[in-house]
XYZ file of C-alpha atoms in Angstrom:
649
model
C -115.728 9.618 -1.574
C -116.234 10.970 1.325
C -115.648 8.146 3.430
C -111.766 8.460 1.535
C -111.695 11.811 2.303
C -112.529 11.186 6.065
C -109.466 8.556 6.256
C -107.088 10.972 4.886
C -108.409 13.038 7.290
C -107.174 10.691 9.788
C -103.475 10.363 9.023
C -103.564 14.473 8.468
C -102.725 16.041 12.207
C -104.940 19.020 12.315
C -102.809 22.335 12.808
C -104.146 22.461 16.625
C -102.860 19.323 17.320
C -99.558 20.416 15.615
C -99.288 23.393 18.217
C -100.268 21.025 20.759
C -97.547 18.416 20.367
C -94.689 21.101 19.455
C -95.563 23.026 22.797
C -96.224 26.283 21.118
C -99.617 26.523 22.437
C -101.177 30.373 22.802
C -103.857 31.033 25.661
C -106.345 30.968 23.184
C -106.164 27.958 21.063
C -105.628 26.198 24.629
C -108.785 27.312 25.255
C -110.015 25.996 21.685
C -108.955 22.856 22.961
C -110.819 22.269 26.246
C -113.633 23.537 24.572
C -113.449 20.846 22.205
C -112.910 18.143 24.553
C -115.895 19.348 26.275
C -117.896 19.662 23.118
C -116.624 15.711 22.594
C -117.889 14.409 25.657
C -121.896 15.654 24.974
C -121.597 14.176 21.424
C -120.427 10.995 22.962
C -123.229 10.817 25.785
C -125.822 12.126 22.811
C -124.554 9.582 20.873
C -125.365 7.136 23.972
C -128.557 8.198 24.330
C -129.311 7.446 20.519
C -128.410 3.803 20.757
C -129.667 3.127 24.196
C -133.951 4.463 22.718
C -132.529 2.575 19.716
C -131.549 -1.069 21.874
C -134.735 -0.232 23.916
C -137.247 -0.056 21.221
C -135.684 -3.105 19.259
C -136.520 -5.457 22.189
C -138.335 -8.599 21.394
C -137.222 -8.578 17.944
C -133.489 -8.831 17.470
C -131.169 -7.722 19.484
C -129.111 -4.556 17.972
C -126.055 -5.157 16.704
C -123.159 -3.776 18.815
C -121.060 -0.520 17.577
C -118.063 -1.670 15.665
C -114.627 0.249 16.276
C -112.123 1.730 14.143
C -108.872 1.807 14.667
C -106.290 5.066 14.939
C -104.629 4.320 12.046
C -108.220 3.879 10.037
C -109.661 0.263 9.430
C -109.906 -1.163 5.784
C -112.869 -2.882 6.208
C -115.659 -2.202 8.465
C -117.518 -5.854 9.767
C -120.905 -6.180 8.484
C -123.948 -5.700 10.724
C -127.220 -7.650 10.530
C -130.184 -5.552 10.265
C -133.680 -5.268 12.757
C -136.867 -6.341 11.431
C -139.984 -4.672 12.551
C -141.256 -1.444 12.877
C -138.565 -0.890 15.523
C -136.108 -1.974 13.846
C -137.232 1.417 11.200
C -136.724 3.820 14.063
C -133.793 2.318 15.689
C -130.370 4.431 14.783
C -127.462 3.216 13.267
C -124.617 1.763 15.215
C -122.011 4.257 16.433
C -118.171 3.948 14.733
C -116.050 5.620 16.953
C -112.591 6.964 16.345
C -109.218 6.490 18.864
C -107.345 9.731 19.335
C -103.584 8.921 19.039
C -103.143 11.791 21.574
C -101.394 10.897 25.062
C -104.648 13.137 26.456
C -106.846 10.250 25.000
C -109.199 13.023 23.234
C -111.421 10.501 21.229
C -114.096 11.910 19.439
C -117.382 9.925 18.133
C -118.619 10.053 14.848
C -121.958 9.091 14.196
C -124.122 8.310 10.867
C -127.126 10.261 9.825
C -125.662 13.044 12.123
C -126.354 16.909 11.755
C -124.832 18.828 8.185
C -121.742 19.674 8.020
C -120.965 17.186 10.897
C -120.853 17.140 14.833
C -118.458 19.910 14.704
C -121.048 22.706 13.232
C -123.751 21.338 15.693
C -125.189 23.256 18.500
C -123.893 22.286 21.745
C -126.435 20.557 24.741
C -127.241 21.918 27.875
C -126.433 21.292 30.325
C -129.778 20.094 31.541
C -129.489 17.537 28.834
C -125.310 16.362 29.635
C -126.937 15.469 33.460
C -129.963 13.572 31.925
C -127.144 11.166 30.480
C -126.292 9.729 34.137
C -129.925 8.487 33.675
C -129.231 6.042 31.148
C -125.962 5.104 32.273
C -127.799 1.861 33.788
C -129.239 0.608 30.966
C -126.351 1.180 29.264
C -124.260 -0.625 31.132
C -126.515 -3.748 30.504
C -126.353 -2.711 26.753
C -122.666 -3.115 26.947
C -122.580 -6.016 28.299
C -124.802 -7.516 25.594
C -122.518 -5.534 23.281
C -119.356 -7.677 24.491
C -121.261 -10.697 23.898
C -121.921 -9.763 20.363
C -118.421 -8.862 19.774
C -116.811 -11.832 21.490
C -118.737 -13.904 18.714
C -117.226 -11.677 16.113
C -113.462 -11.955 17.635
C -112.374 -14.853 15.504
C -113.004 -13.492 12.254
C -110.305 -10.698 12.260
C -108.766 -9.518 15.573
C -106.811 -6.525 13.500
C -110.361 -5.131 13.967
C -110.573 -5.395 17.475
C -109.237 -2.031 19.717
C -109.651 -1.152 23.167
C -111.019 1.833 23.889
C -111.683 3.683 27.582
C -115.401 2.802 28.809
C -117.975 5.276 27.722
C -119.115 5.241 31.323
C -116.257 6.290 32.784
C -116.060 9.501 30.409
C -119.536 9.899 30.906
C -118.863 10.297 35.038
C -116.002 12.397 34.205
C -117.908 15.135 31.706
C -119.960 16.858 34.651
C -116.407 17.730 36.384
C -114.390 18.337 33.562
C -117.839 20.866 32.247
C -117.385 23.040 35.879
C -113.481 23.400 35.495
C -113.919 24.129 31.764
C -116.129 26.465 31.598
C -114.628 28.709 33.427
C -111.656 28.865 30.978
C -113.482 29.122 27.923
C -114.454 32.462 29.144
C -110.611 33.524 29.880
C -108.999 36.789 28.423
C -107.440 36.373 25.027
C -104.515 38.829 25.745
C -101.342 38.108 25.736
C -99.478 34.777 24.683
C -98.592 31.833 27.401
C -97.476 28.282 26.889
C -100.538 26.414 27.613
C -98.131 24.637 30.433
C -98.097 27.498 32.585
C -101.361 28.770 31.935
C -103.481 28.886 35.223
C -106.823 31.258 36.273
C -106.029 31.375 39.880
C -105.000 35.255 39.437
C -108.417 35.594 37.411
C -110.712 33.590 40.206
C -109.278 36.040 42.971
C -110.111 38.848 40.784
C -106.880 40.159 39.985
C -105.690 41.225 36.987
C -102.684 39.083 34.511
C -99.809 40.128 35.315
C -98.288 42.887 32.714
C -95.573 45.424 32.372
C -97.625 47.843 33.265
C -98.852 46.418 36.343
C -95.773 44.489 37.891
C -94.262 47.057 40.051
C -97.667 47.387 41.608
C -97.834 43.842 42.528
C -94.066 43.784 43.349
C -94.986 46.399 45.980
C -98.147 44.799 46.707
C -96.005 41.569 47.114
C -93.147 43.075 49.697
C -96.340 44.522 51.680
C -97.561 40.784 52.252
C -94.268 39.869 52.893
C -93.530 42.397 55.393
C -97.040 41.460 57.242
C -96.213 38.073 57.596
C -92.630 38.612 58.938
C -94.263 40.736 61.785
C -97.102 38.065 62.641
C -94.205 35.401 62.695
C -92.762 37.555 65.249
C -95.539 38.207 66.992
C -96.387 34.449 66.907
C -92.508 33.635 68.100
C -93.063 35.936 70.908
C -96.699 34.098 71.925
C -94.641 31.137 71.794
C -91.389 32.532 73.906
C -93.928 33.701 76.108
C -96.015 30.291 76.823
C -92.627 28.752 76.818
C -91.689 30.498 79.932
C -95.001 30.094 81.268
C -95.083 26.410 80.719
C -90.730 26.008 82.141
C -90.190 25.005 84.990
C -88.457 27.682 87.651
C -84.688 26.925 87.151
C -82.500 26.124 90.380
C -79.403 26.540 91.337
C -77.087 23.519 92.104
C -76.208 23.039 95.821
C -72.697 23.170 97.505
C -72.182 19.602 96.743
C -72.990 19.755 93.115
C -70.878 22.335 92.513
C -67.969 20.399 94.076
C -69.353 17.471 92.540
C -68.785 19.418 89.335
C -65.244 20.383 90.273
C -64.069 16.363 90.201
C -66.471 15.503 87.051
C -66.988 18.497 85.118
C -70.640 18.431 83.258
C -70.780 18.735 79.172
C -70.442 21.962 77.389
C -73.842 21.477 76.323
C -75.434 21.510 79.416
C -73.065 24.302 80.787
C -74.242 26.390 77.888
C -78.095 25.140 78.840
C -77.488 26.323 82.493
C -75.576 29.991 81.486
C -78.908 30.874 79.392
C -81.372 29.747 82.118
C -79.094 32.143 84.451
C -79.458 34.782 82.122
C -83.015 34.684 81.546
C -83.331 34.850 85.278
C -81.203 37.780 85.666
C -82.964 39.561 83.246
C -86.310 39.387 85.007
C -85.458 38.575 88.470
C -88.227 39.831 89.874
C -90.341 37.399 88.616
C -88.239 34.501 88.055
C -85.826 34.292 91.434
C -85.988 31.538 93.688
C -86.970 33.573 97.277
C -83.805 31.649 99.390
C -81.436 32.969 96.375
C -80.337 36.551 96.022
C -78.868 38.402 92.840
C -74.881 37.302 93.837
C -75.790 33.741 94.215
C -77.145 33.873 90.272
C -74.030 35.660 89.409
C -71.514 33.432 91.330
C -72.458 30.498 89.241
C -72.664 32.621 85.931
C -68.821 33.326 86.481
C -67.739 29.866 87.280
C -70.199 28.241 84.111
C -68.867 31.265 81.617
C -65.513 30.327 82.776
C -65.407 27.132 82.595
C -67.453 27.421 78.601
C -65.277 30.267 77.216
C -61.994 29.588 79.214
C -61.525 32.674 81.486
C -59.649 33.175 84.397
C -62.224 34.315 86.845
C -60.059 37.482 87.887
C -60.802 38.553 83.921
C -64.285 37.237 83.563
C -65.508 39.556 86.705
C -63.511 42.747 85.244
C -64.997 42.267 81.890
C -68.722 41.298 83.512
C -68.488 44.222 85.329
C -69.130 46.416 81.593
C -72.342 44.957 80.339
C -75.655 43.214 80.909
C -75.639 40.142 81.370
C -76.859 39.155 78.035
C -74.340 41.851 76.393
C -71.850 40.261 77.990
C -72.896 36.586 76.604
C -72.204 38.609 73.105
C -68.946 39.829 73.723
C -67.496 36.332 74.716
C -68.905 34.688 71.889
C -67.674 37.402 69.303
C -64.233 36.552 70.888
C -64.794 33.346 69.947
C -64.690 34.684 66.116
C -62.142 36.066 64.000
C -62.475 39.310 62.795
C -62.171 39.696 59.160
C -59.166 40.344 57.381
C -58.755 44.058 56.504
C -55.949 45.950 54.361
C -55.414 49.895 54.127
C -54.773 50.980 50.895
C -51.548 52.918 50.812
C -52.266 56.675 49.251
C -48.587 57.488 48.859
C -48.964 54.578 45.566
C -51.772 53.820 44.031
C -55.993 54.777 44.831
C -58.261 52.138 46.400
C -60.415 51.844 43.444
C -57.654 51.032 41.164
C -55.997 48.845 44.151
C -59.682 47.274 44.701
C -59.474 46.367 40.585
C -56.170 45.003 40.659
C -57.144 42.828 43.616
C -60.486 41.501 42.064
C -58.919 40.558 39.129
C -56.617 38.219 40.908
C -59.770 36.515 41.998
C -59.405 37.998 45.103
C -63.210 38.605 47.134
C -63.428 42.026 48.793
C -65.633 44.806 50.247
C -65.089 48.314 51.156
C -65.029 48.484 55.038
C -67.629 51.300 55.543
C -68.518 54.387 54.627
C -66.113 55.549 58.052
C -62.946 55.221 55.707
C -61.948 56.224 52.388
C -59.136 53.486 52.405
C -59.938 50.522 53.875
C -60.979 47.171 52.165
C -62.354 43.838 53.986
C -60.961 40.771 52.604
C -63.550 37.641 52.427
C -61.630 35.489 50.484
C -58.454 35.080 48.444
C -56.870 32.262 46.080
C -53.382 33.540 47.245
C -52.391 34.883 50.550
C -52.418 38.310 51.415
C -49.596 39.073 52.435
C -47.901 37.755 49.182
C -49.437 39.652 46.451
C -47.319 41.457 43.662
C -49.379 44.926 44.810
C -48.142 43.983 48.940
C -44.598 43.482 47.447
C -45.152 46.799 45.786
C -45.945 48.665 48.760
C -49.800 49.090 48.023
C -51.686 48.320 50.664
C -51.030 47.291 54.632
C -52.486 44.360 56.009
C -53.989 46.537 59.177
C -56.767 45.728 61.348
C -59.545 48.395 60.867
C -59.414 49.256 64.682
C -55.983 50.811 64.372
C -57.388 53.178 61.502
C -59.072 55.311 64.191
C -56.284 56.616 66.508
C -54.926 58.075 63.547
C -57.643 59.153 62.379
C -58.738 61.099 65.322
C -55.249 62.689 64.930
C -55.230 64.209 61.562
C -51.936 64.916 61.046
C -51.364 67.522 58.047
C -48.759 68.147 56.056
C -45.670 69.895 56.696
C -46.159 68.823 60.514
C -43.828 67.518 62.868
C -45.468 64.051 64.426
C -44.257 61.271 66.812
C -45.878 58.340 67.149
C -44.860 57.012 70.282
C -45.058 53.466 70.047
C -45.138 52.622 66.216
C -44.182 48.910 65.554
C -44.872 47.438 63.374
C -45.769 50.498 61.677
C -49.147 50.222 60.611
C -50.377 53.915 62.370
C -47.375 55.524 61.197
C -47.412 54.310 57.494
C -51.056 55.826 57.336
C -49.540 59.297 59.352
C -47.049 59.719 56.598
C -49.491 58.856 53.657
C -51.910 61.767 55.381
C -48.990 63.740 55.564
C -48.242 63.054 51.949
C -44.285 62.763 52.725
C -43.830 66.031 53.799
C -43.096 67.488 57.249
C -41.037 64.944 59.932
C -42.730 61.536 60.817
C -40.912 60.876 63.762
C -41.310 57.085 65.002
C -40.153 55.407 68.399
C -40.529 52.173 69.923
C -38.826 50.855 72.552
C -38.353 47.452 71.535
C -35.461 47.066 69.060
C -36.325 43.713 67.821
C -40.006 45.218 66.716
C -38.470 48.162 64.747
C -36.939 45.423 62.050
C -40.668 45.417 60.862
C -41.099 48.943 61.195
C -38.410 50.101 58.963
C -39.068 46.885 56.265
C -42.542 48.874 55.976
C -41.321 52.284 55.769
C -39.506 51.023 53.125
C -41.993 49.150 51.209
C -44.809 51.959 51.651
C -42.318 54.386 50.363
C -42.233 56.605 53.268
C -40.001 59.369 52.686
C -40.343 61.597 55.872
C -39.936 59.446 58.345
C -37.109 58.796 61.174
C -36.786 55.831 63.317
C -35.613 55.811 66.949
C -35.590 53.453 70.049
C -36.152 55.656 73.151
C -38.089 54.702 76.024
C -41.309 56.473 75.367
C -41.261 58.237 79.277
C -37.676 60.118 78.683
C -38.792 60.844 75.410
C -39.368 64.683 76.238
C -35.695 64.845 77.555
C -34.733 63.810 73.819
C -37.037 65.590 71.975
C -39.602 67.244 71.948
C -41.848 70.444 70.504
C -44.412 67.740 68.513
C -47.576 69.222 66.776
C -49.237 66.015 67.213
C -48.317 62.916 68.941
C -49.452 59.565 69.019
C -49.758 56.916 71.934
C -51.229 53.747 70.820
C -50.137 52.468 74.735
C -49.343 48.752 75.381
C -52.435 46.782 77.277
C -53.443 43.799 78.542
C -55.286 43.310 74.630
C -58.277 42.380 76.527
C -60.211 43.735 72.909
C -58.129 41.754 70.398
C -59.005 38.006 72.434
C -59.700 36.822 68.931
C -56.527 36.915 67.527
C -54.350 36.118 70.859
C -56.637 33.731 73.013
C -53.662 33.730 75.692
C -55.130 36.891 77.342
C -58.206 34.681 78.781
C -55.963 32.973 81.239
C -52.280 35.027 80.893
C -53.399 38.379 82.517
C -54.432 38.991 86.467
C -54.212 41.402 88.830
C -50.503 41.716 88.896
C -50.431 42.681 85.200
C -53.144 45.256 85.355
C -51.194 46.956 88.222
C -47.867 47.114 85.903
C -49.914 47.877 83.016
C -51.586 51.017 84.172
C -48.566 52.831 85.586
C -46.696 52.355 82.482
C -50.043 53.985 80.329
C -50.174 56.867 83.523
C -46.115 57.944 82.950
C -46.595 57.545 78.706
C -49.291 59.602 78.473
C -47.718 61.911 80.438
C -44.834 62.004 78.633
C -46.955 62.333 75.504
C -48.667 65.677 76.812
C -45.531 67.208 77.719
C -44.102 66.500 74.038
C -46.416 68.290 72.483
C -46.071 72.153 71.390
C -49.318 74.206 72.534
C -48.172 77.189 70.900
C -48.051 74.991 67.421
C -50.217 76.914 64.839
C -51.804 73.709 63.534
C -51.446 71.143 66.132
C -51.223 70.740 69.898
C -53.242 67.484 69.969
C -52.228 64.634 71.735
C -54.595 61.031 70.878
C -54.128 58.085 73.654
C -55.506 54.871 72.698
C -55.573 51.005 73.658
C -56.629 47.639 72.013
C -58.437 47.097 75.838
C -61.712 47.567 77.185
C -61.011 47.497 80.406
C -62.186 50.994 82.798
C -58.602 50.500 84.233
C -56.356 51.437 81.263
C -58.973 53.509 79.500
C -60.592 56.329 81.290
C -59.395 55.758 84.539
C -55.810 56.628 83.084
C -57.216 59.741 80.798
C -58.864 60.681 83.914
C -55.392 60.833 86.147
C -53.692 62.755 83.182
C -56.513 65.651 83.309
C -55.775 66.042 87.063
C -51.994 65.973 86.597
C -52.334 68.364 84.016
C -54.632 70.707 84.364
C -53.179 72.253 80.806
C -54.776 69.851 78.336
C -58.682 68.876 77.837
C -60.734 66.629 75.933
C -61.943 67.023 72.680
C -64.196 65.559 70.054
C -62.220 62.395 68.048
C -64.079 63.821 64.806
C -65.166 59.768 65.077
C -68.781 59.278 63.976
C -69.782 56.214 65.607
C -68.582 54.419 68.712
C -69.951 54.499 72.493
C -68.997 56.896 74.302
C -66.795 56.949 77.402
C -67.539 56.312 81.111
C -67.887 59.027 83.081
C -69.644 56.581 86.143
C -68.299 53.369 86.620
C -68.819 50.981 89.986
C -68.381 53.954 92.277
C -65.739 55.582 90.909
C -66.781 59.273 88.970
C -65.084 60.196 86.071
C -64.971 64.436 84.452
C -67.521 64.919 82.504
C -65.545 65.739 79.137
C -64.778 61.673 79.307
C -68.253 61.056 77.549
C -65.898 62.755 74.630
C -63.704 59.716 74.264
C -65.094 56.431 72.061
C -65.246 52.859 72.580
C -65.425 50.145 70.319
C -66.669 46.397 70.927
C -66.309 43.302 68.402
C -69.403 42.648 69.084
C -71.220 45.670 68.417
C -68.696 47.304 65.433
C -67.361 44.193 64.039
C -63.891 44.908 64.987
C -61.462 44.530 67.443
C -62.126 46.054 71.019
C -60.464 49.520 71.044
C -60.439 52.589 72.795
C -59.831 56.727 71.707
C -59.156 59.303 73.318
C -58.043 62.674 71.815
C -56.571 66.067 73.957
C -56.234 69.288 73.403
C -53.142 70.947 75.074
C -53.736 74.586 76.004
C -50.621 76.014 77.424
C -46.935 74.762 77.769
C -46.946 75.999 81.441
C -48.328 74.156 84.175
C -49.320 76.141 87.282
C -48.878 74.762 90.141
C -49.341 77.045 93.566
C -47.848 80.179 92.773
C -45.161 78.746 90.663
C -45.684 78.221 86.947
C -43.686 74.790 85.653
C -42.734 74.096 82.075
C -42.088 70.471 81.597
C -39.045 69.402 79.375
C -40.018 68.477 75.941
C -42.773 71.004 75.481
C -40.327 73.055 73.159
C -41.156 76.433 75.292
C -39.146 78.266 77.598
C -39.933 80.906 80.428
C -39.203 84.302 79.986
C -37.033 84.843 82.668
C -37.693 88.502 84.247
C -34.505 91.195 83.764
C -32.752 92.555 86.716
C -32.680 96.241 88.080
């Protein structure tokens, strides 16, 4: 009966096994599990032991008959065994009928006769003392075995259903005293908490730390960024050793002669080892001290950076020394290569129609990838990607938004116009700057905008229009009689024409288009405009009297060197703060030429540094519509005031 009952027991998975195969393993019957596989492997070398004494003591006599297997599925006959004779034979144990696990782990279990009550499972496990004394008797039983295979080779033609392979005892044997180190350490595992047996691992609990929890995860998510943080900074410390060494172990760089340079002239080398050669200049210039060859001085370095960063970016060398001339050398490598880039696309949203949050919704919901610009503007979004062009949107037909690079936000901004003003905006094609006037100026007051070329001012009024700009009136004067026309402005506006030396990104022309010639013209026209500007403006205006001068150039020429002449021409306007937040400040020293000191007021902007185009600000302050000059005190045309003239006796 029991024997039936054990073969049922066969076919019957046990509810372990059940959680086993269905993956829904907790911590602690995983556990359960390697401590029966451990408990397996001393009942199999116990159950060694037993028929080695038994085999030993039965020699002379007969030899023992060789433990007969059973098959997974349960055998339905067992093969008969002959029986010692002898006084040994009394004492010798019966054979060993060992069972195949089905499992893909290859758990087999042995089951032995005349074993403890209640089975192998309710005995007491060994020591470990006695699990190592089994590698004793692993020789003789590997010379039991073999006599065991003869036995059952003899037996092989009466029923080969009979027959199944099994793994060698030996080898499980060899295997117990690792898998008894690894698994002991589990059994004694926390209970807490429920894990797929999968993922379950100790590492956390062999370090000492504690499972991870709710309670404790922001404390090892802090604990984590700390680690992280300390290995960023030894990575750059290590980068620096490494820098470091580098330069210790390169070789001093040299210049090429007079021959290889002309040599260069006929067969020009590859970009790649231009590009080599600029940052080997650089790296030079920025310790030349240390690094100079003693027959070379400072110019000679410099010489060849011009004609290499010429030749690599595509620069006139009249340009490429005007723009050298404003930063370090290794500044300067920045600024040419963030020409190289295009600036991202940037729209302002147009106040007059619709908010930028509601503009910003409408946008994203035609797929359309954007970001707010900064925190610097209230109405500006950057434009990463679109499925349908910009400029073609039903909200740009509508007048919503202005496609408008971010740069041109801050002239007007620095002019806050208010409402119920009267504003000109000297040059305003295409109508970008005074769009965003008339939107500050909510439609009220007189948006006056001029531009001398006629052909330009087709875009400016198809904006007006489309913005819905209500206040404004459109005129083509040239901007230096403009103060013989009109004039009496509470603000005005002079976003002068340049050489664009800060928008080389979007018009790569400038590199090679613009010389010495140009810069001459160019500055003369910005000295008379600005002029012009100041004496359009009303002092005596109650909420104006500003006048803001800005360029798309970087250049010293057109930027401070022409605010500079229009403080010393008149001596009736000074510089004030552009209410700007960010930006470098002016020049009031540049290459031997000395600027006033109010010039650290105005702001630059680089592509490189602000991720926009190169622009300039500037923003005045007139005083008084007079001008003194020697005893006589001049009021220019334009300034809307008149002299009191004195009565006569």
């Amino acid at each position: 009966m029991g024997g039936r009952n054990n073969k049922r027991r066969q076919h019957m998975p046990l509810p372990l096994e059940i959680e086993k195969i269905t993956g829904k393993a907790t911590k602690a019957v995983y556990d359960k599990m390697k401590h029966d596989q451990v408990r397996s492997l001393k009942q199999k070398t116990a159950a060694l032991k037993q028929n080695s004494a038994a085999k030993a003591a039965s020699t002379g006599t007969k030899r023992a008959a060789p433990a007969q297997t059973q098959s997974p599925a349960g055998q339905k006959r067992q093969k008969q065994q002959p029986q010692s004779s002898g006084k040994d034979a009394k004492k010798q144990k019966p054979a060993v009928v060992a069972e195949a696990d089905s499992d893909e782990d290859e758990d087999a279990s042995m089951v032995v006769e005349d074993g403890p009550d209640g089975g192998w499972d309710n005995a007491p496990l060994e020591s470990d003392s006695e699990v190592a004394d089994s590698d004793d008797s692993l020789d003789e039983f590997d010379s039991a075995n073999e006599e065991d295979d003869e036995a059952a080779s003899e037996d092989e033609g009466e029923d080969d259903d009979d027959v199944v392979t099994q793994k060698p005892l030996s080898l499980l044997s060899d295997e117990s005293d690792d898998e008894e180190d690894s698994d002991a350490s589990e059994a004694d595992s926390n209970d807490e908490g429920v894990e797929s047996y999968d993922e379950f691992s100790t590492d956390g609990e062999d370090d000492g730390e504690e499972p991870i929890t709710f309670r404790n995860m922001e404390k090892r998510s802090r604990k984590l960024d700390a680690q992280r943080e300390e290995d960023e900074e030894m990575a750059d410390m290590e980068l620096k050793d490494q820098d470091q060494a580098a330069d210790g172990e390169r070789e001093a760089f040299e210049l090429p002669s007079s021959e290889q340079v002309e040599a260069e002239k006929e067969a020009p080398l590859d970009l790649t080892q231009v590009q080599m050669r600029i940052q080997e200049i650089v790296r030079v210039l920025n310790n030349f001290s240390e690094l100079r060859r003693p027959q070379h001085s400072r110019n000679d370095y410099m010489d060849q950076l011009k004609r290499d960063m010429c030749f690599y970016y595509g620069y006139n060398e009249f340009l490429m020394d005007k723009l050298l001339q404003l930063f370090t050398v290794s500044e300067a490598v920045e600024f040419f290569e963030a020409n190289e880039v295009a600036r991202p696309v940037t729209i302002r949203t147009n106040t007059l129609k619709t908010r930028r949050r509601d503009l910003a919704q409408a946008l994203i919901n035609r797929g359309v990838n954007l970001d707010p610009i900064g925190k610097w503007t209230k109405v500006g979004l950057t434009i990463f990607d679109s499925p349908v062009p910009v400029g073609a949107t039903p909200e740009y037909m509508a007048g919503h938004y202005m496609i408008q690079a971010a740069s041109s936000f801050l002239p007007v901004m620095a002019l806050g116009p208010q409402e119920n003003e009267k504003v000109l905006d000297m040059s305003a094609a295409p109508g970008g700057k005074t769009t965003y006037c008339a939107a500050l100026m909510k439609n009220t007051g007189m948006m006056v905008a001029n531009d001398a070329n006629k052909e330009r001012e087709k875009a400016l009024v198809a904006n007006i229009h489309r913005l819905g700009v209500s206040n404004a009136v459109v005129c083509n004067y040239d901007g230096r009689e403009f103060p013989k026309v009109m004039g009496g402005f509470d603000r005005v506006l002079l976003d002068a024409p340049c050489s664009g030396t800060g928008v080389i990104s979007k018009d790569a022309s400038v590199k090679t288009n613009k010389g010495p010639e140009d810069f001459g013209m160019l500055t003369h026209l910005q000295k008379e405009l600005i002029l012009s500007a100041i004496d359009s403006t009303n002092a005596d205006s109650a909420t104006g009297g500003y006048i803001v001068y800005s360029t798309c150039s970087v250049t010293v020429d057109e930027d401070e060197a022409v605010v500079n002449y229009a403080l010393s021409k008149r001596p009736n306007v000074k510089l004030v703060e552009t209410g700007l937040d960010f930006g470098r400040p002016g020049f009031t020293r540049f290459r031997g030429q000395t600027f006033h000191n109010s010039l650290s007021l105005t702001r630059r902007f680089y592509p490189h540094a602000h991720n926009m185009d190169g622009f300039f600000v500037a923003k005045f302050k007139k005083l008084s519509n007079k001008i003194q000059v020697g005893d006589k005190q001049i009021v220019p045309a334009g300034s809307g005031a008149k002299l009191k003239q004195k009565k006569k006796h």
